[in-house]
Structure formats: C-alpha cells, structure tokens
Short mmCIF file of C-alpha atoms in Angstrom, two decimals:
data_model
loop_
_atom_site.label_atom_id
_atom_site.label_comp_id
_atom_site.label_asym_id
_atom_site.label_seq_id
_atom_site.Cartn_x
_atom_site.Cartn_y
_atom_site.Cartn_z
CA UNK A 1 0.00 0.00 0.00
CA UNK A 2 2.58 2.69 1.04
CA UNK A 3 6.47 0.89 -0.12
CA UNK A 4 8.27 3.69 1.45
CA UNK A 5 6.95 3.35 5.02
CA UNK A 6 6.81 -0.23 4.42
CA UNK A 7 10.46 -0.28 3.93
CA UNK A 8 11.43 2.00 6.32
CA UNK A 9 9.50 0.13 8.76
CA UNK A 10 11.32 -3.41 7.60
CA UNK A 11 14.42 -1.02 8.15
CA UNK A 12 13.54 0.09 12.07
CA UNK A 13 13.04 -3.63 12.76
CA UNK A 14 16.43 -4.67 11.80
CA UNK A 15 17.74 -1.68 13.75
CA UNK A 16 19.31 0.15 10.72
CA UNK A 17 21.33 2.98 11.96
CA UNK A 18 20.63 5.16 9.27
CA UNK A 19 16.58 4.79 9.26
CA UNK A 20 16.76 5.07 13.15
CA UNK A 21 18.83 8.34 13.02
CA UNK A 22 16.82 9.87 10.93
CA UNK A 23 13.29 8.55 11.37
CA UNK A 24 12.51 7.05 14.63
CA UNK A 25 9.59 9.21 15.30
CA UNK A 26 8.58 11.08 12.30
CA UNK A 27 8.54 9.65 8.68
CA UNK A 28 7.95 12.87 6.76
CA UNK A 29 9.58 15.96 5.02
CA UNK A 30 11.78 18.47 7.23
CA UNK A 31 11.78 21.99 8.02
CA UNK A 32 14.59 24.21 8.24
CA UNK A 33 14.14 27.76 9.31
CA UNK A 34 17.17 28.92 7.22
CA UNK A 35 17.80 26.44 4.57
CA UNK A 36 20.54 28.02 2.92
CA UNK A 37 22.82 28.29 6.11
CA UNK A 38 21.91 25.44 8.12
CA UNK A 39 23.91 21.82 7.63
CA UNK A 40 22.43 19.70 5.63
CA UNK A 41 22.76 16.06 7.08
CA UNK A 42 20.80 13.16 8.63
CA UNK A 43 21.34 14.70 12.41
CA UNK A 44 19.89 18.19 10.90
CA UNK A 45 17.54 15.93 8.92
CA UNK A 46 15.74 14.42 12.14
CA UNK A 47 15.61 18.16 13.97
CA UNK A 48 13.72 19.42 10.71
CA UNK A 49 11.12 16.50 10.94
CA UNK A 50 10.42 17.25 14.82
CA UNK A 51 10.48 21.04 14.04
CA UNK A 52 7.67 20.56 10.91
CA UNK A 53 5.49 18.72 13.49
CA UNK A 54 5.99 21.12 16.00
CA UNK A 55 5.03 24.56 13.35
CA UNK A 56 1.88 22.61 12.42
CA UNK A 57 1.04 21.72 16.23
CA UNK A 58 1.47 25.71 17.24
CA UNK A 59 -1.08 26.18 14.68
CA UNK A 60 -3.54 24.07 16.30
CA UNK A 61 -3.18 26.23 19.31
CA UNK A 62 -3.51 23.06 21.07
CA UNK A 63 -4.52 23.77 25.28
CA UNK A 64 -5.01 20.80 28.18
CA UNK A 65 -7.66 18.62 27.89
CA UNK A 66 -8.76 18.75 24.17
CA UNK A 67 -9.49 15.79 21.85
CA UNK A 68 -7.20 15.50 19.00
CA UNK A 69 -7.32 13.12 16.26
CA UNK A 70 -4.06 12.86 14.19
CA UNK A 71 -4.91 11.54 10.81
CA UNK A 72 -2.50 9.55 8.44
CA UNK A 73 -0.79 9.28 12.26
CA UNK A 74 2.28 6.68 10.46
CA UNK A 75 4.38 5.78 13.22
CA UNK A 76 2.88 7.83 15.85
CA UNK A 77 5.76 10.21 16.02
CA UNK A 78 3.42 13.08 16.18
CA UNK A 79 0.95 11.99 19.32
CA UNK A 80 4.16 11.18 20.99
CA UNK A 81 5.06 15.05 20.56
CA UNK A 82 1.80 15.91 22.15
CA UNK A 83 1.29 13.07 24.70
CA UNK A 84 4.89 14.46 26.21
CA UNK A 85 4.03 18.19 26.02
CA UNK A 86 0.28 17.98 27.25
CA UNK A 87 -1.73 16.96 30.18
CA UNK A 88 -5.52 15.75 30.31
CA UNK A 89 -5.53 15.26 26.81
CA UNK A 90 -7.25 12.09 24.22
CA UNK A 91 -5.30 11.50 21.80
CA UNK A 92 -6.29 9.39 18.95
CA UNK A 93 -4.06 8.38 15.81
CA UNK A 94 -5.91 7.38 12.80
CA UNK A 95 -4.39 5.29 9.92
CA UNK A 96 -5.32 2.84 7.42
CA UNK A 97 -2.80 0.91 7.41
CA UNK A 98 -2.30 -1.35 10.09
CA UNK A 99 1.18 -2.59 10.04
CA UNK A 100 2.13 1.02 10.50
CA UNK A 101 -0.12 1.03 13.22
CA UNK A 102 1.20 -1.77 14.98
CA UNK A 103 4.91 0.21 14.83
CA UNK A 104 2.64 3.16 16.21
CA UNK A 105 0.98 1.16 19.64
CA UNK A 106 4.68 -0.37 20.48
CA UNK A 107 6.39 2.57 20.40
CA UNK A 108 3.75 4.73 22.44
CA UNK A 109 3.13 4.86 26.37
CA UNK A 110 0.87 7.33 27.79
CA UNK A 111 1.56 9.97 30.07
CA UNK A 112 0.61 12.84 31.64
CA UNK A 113 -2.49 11.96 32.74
CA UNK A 114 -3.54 11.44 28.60
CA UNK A 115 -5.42 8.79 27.24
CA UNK A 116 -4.27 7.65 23.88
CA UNK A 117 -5.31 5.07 21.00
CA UNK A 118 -4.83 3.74 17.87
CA UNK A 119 -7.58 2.95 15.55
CA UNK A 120 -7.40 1.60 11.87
CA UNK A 121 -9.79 3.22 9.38
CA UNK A 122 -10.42 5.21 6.34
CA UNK A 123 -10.25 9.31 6.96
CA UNK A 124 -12.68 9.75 4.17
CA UNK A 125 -15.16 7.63 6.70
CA UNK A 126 -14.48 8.52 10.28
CA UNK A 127 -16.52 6.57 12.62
CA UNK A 128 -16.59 9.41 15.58
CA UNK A 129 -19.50 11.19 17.38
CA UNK A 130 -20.44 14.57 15.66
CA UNK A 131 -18.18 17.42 16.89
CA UNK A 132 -15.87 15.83 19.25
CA UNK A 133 -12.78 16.79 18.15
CA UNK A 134 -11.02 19.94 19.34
CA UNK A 135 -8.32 19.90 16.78
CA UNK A 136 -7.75 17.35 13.85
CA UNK A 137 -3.61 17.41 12.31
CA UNK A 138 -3.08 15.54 9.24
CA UNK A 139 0.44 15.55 7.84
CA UNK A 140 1.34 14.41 4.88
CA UNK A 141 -1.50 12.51 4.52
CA UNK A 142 -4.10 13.84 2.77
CA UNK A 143 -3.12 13.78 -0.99
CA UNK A 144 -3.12 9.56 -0.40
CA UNK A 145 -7.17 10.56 0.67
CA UNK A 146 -9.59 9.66 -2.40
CA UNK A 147 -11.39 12.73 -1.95
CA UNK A 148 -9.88 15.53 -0.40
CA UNK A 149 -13.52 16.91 -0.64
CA UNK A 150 -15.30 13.88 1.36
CA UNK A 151 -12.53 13.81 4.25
CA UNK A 152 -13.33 17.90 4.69
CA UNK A 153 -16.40 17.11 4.82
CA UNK A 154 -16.01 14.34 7.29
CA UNK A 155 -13.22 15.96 9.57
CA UNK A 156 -16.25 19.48 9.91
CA UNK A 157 -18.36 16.82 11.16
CA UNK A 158 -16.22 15.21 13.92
CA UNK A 159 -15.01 19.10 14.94
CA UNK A 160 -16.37 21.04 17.34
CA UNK A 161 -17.64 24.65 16.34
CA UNK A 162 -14.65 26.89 16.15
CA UNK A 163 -12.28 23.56 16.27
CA UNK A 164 -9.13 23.50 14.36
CA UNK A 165 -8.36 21.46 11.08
CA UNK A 166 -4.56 21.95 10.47
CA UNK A 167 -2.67 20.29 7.55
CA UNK A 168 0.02 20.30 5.23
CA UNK A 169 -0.29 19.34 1.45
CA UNK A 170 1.88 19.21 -1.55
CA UNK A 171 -0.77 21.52 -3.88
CA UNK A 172 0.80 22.31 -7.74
CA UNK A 173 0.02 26.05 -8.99
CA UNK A 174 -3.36 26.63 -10.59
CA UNK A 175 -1.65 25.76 -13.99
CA UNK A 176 0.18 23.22 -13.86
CA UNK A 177 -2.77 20.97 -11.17
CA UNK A 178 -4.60 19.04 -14.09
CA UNK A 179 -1.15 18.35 -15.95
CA UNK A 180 0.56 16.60 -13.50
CA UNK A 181 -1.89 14.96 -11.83
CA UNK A 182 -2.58 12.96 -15.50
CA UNK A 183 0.77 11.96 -15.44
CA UNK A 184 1.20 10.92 -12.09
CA UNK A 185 -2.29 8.66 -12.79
CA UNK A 186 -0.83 7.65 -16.28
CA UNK A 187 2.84 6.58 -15.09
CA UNK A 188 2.57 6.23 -11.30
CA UNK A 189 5.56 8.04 -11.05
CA UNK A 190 5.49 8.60 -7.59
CA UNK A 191 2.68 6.11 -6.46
CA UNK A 192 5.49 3.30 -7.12
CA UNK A 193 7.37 4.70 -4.36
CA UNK A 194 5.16 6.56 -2.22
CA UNK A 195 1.36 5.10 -2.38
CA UNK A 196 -1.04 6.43 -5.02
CA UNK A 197 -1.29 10.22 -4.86
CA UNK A 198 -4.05 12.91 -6.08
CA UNK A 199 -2.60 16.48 -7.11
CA UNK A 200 -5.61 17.56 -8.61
CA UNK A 201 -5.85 20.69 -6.28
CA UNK A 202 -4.77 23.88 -6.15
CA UNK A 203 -5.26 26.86 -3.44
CA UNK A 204 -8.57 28.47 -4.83
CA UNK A 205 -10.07 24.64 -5.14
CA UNK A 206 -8.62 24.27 -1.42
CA UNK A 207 -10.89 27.58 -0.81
CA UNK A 208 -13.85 25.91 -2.81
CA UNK A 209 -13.85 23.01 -0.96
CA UNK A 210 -13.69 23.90 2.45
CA UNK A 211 -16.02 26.71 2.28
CA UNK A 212 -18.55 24.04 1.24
CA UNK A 213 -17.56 21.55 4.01
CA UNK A 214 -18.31 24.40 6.65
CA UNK A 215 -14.77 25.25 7.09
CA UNK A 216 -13.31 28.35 6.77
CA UNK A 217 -9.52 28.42 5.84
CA UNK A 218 -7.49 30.99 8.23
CA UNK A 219 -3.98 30.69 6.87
CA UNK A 220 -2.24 29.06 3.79
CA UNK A 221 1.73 29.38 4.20
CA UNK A 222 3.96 28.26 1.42
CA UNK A 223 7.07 26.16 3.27
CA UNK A 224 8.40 24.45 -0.27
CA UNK A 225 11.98 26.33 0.76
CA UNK A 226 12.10 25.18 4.00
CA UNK A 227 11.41 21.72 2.58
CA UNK A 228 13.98 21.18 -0.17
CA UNK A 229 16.93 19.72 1.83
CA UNK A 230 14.52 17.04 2.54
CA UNK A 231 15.36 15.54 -0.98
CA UNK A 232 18.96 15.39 -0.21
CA UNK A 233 18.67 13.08 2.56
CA UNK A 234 16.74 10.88 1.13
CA UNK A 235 18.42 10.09 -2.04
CA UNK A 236 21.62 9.43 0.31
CA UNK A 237 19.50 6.92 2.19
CA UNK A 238 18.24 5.48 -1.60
CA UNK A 239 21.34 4.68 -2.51
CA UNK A 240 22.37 2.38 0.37
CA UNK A 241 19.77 0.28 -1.30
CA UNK A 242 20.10 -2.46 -3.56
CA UNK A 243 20.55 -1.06 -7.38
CA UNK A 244 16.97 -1.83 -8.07
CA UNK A 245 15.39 -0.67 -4.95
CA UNK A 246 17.34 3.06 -5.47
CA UNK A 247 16.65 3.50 -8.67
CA UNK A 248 12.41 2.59 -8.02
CA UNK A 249 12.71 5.41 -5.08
CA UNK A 250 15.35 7.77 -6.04
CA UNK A 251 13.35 8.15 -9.02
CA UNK A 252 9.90 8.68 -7.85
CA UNK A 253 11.25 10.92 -5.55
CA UNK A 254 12.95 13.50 -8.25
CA UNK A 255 9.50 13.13 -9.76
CA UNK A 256 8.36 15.43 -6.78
CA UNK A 257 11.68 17.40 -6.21
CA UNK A 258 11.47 18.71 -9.54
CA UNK A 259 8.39 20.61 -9.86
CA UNK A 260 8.78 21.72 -6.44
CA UNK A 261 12.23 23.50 -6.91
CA UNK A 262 10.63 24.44 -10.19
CA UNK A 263 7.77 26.23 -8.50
CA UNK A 264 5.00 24.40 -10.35
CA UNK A 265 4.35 22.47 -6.93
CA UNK A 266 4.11 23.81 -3.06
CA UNK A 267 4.50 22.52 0.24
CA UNK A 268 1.83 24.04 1.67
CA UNK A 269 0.64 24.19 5.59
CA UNK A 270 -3.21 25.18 5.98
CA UNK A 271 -5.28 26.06 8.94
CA UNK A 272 -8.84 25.86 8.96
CA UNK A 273 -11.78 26.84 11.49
CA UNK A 274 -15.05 24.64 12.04
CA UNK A 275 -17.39 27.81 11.12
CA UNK A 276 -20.35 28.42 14.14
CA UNK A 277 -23.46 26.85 13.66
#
C-alpha cells in the first residue's frame, strides 16, 4: 500500500542505523528555518522532521484537555510530541494501514495523565460522534485521501464549532494541477514509491472546498523552501539500497523534487476553522 513506510519500517526492525537516526519518530519531510545556512545532514535531517510537526502543532493552538485526532498518524511520532508536552488530553491516531499502526501502539506509552489510542480506518469515513474533536492534524497525509472533498467534509463533522483542522499538502500552482496529476495517474511516477497520490488541487479549489464543508480556511503558508533539503537526505538513504530498490525510489522521488524547486508544486501548511453553527 505505502512501499516507502513499508520499507522504512522493515528497516527500524532490523535496527538500521541510518533509518533510526533519521526517522525514529517522524517519517515525513523536514523543516529548516534557514535552509541556505543550516547543515544539511541526517542529524539536521531528524531536527527538521520534529520542528515541521511542532510549526503545524502551534497552529492548532492546542490547550489541556482537548481531543485531537491525528490523521495519516504513520508511526505515531506526532501523538508522541503531544502526549509528552500535554496533560488531560485524548489523543487518537488514525491510519489505514495497520502494520504502521502496529509500529505506532509499540512505540507509544501514555503519560501525563492522557489517554491515547490507535484505531485503523479510512479518513474519508471517520466513525466518531459529531463534533468531538477539538483539533484534527493531518500531515502528509491527505493527498493519499480519495477525496480531499469527502474527508473535509467528514473531519467538519467530527469538529467542534470553532475547532481546528490543520494540515500540510503538496498543492501544484493553478496551472500546472490538471497536468501533473494525469501523469502521475498515467505513469505512477510517484505512487510506485510513495502510495497512489491525487494532485488535482490547487489553493482556490482548497478555498472551494472547504467553504462548502463548513470550514473556513485561516492561513495558507507556502514552506516548499524550508522543505527542499529534505530531498537530499533521502536520495543518500536510496542509494544504500540495492541497485533496483534506489533507482524505483530515487526516481519517484525526483519526480516530486522537480516541480517543487521548479515552483509548479508547493508545500503548503493550511489552517482551517469549524465555522459556528
């Protein structure tokens, strides 16, 4: 279903140094606040993966006590984050795929007085009681969703009014949307790597979208700077691969590097607000 966490994850079992330096806890892109000057390596690598979990968790202005559902949760890296920094909290991690979810509930002990849990579904179908979510995160996640449209929809009616959906998003330019999401469908370029992915959106779609879900979008900020390193590391971890293996992800992974240093697609972080009743 997803080959890259499934590998990584076959990775972390056998203890690999290089998959535990750099992604024990969170299996997504980094952030670095000053791309340009900072080091580039798989030390810095591992900071900018906590740090682009910890920008999208300040944006949930996330207080004591609230319900949070982390969607596309992958390891569990990111209710870890909040289970150590809160108190009073549930904290539920949502995922379809179980075997990541398994990684997820043996890495994760709860604390401060939080309940947590792991549950296995689809996001476009989530099985909770109408607004009982404070705040719903999805990183990375939501361009593997079959309709971004449906799990809008679905996450407005889990929130609470004036609850917070916050989420990042690779989201291509108005112009170039249509174009590469028919060759991503036609070739799989990046599906053969990373799980099948939809890039048929764009910001005023975004704005479409969750206007009719009932959500109101707050901030868009473009991060695709911050973001680039991220490709770095990751071909150097590709290549300690078998020949085959490297070239399957090196490649799928250029696939997205290039448009994005191209600026035909961003890296996108969005925060959204239940709107009243």
């Amino acid at each position: 279903m997803f080959p890259y966490f499934d590998r990584l994850r076959e990775e972390l079992i056998k203890n690999n140094f290089y998959a535990k330096q750099a992604w024990s806890d969170h299996v997504h892109w980094g952030y670095w606040e000053k791309p340009d000057s900072q080091k580039i390596n798989r030390e810095s690598f591992s900071a900018a993966t906590v740090a682009l979990s910890q920008k999208i968790i300040a944006k949930a202005a996330i207080q004591d006590g609230y319900k949070i559902l982390d969607v596309g949760c992958g390891f569990g890296g990111t209710i870890r984050m909040l289970n150590e920094k809160h108190h009073y909290c549930e904290l539920i991690g949502l995922n379809i795929d179980g075997e990541q979810l398994a990684v997820a509930k043996k890495l994760t002990k709860s604390r401060n007085h939080n309940t947590i849990k792991f549950v296995q579904a689809d996001a476009c179908d989530l099985h909770f009681e109408k607004e009982y979510f404070d705040v719903i995160i999805t990183i990375e996640s939501i361009f593997h969703f079959f309709d971004r449209k449906r799990f809008l929809q679905e996450a407005s009616r889990v929130l609470k009014p004036k609850g917070k959906l916050v989420l990042s998003d690779f989201v291509p330019i108005l112009c170039a949307s249509k174009i590469l999401n028919r060759i991503e469908n036609t070739f799989n370029l990046a599906g053969k790597a990373y799980g099948k992915l939809n890039i048929d959106i764009n910001k005023n779609k975004y704005q479409k979208i969750s206007r009719q879900s009932g959500l109101s979008i707050k901030k868009i900020e473009d991060i695709t700077k911050n973001t680039l390193p991220t490709y770095k590391i990751l071909k150097e971890y590709f290549s300690t691969m078998s020949q085959k293996d490297n070239k399957v992800f090196s490649s799928a992974t250029s696939w997205i590097e290039f448009p994005s240093r191209f600026g035909l697609l961003k890296y996108l972080l969005i925060s959204m607000e239940k709107n009243e009743s």
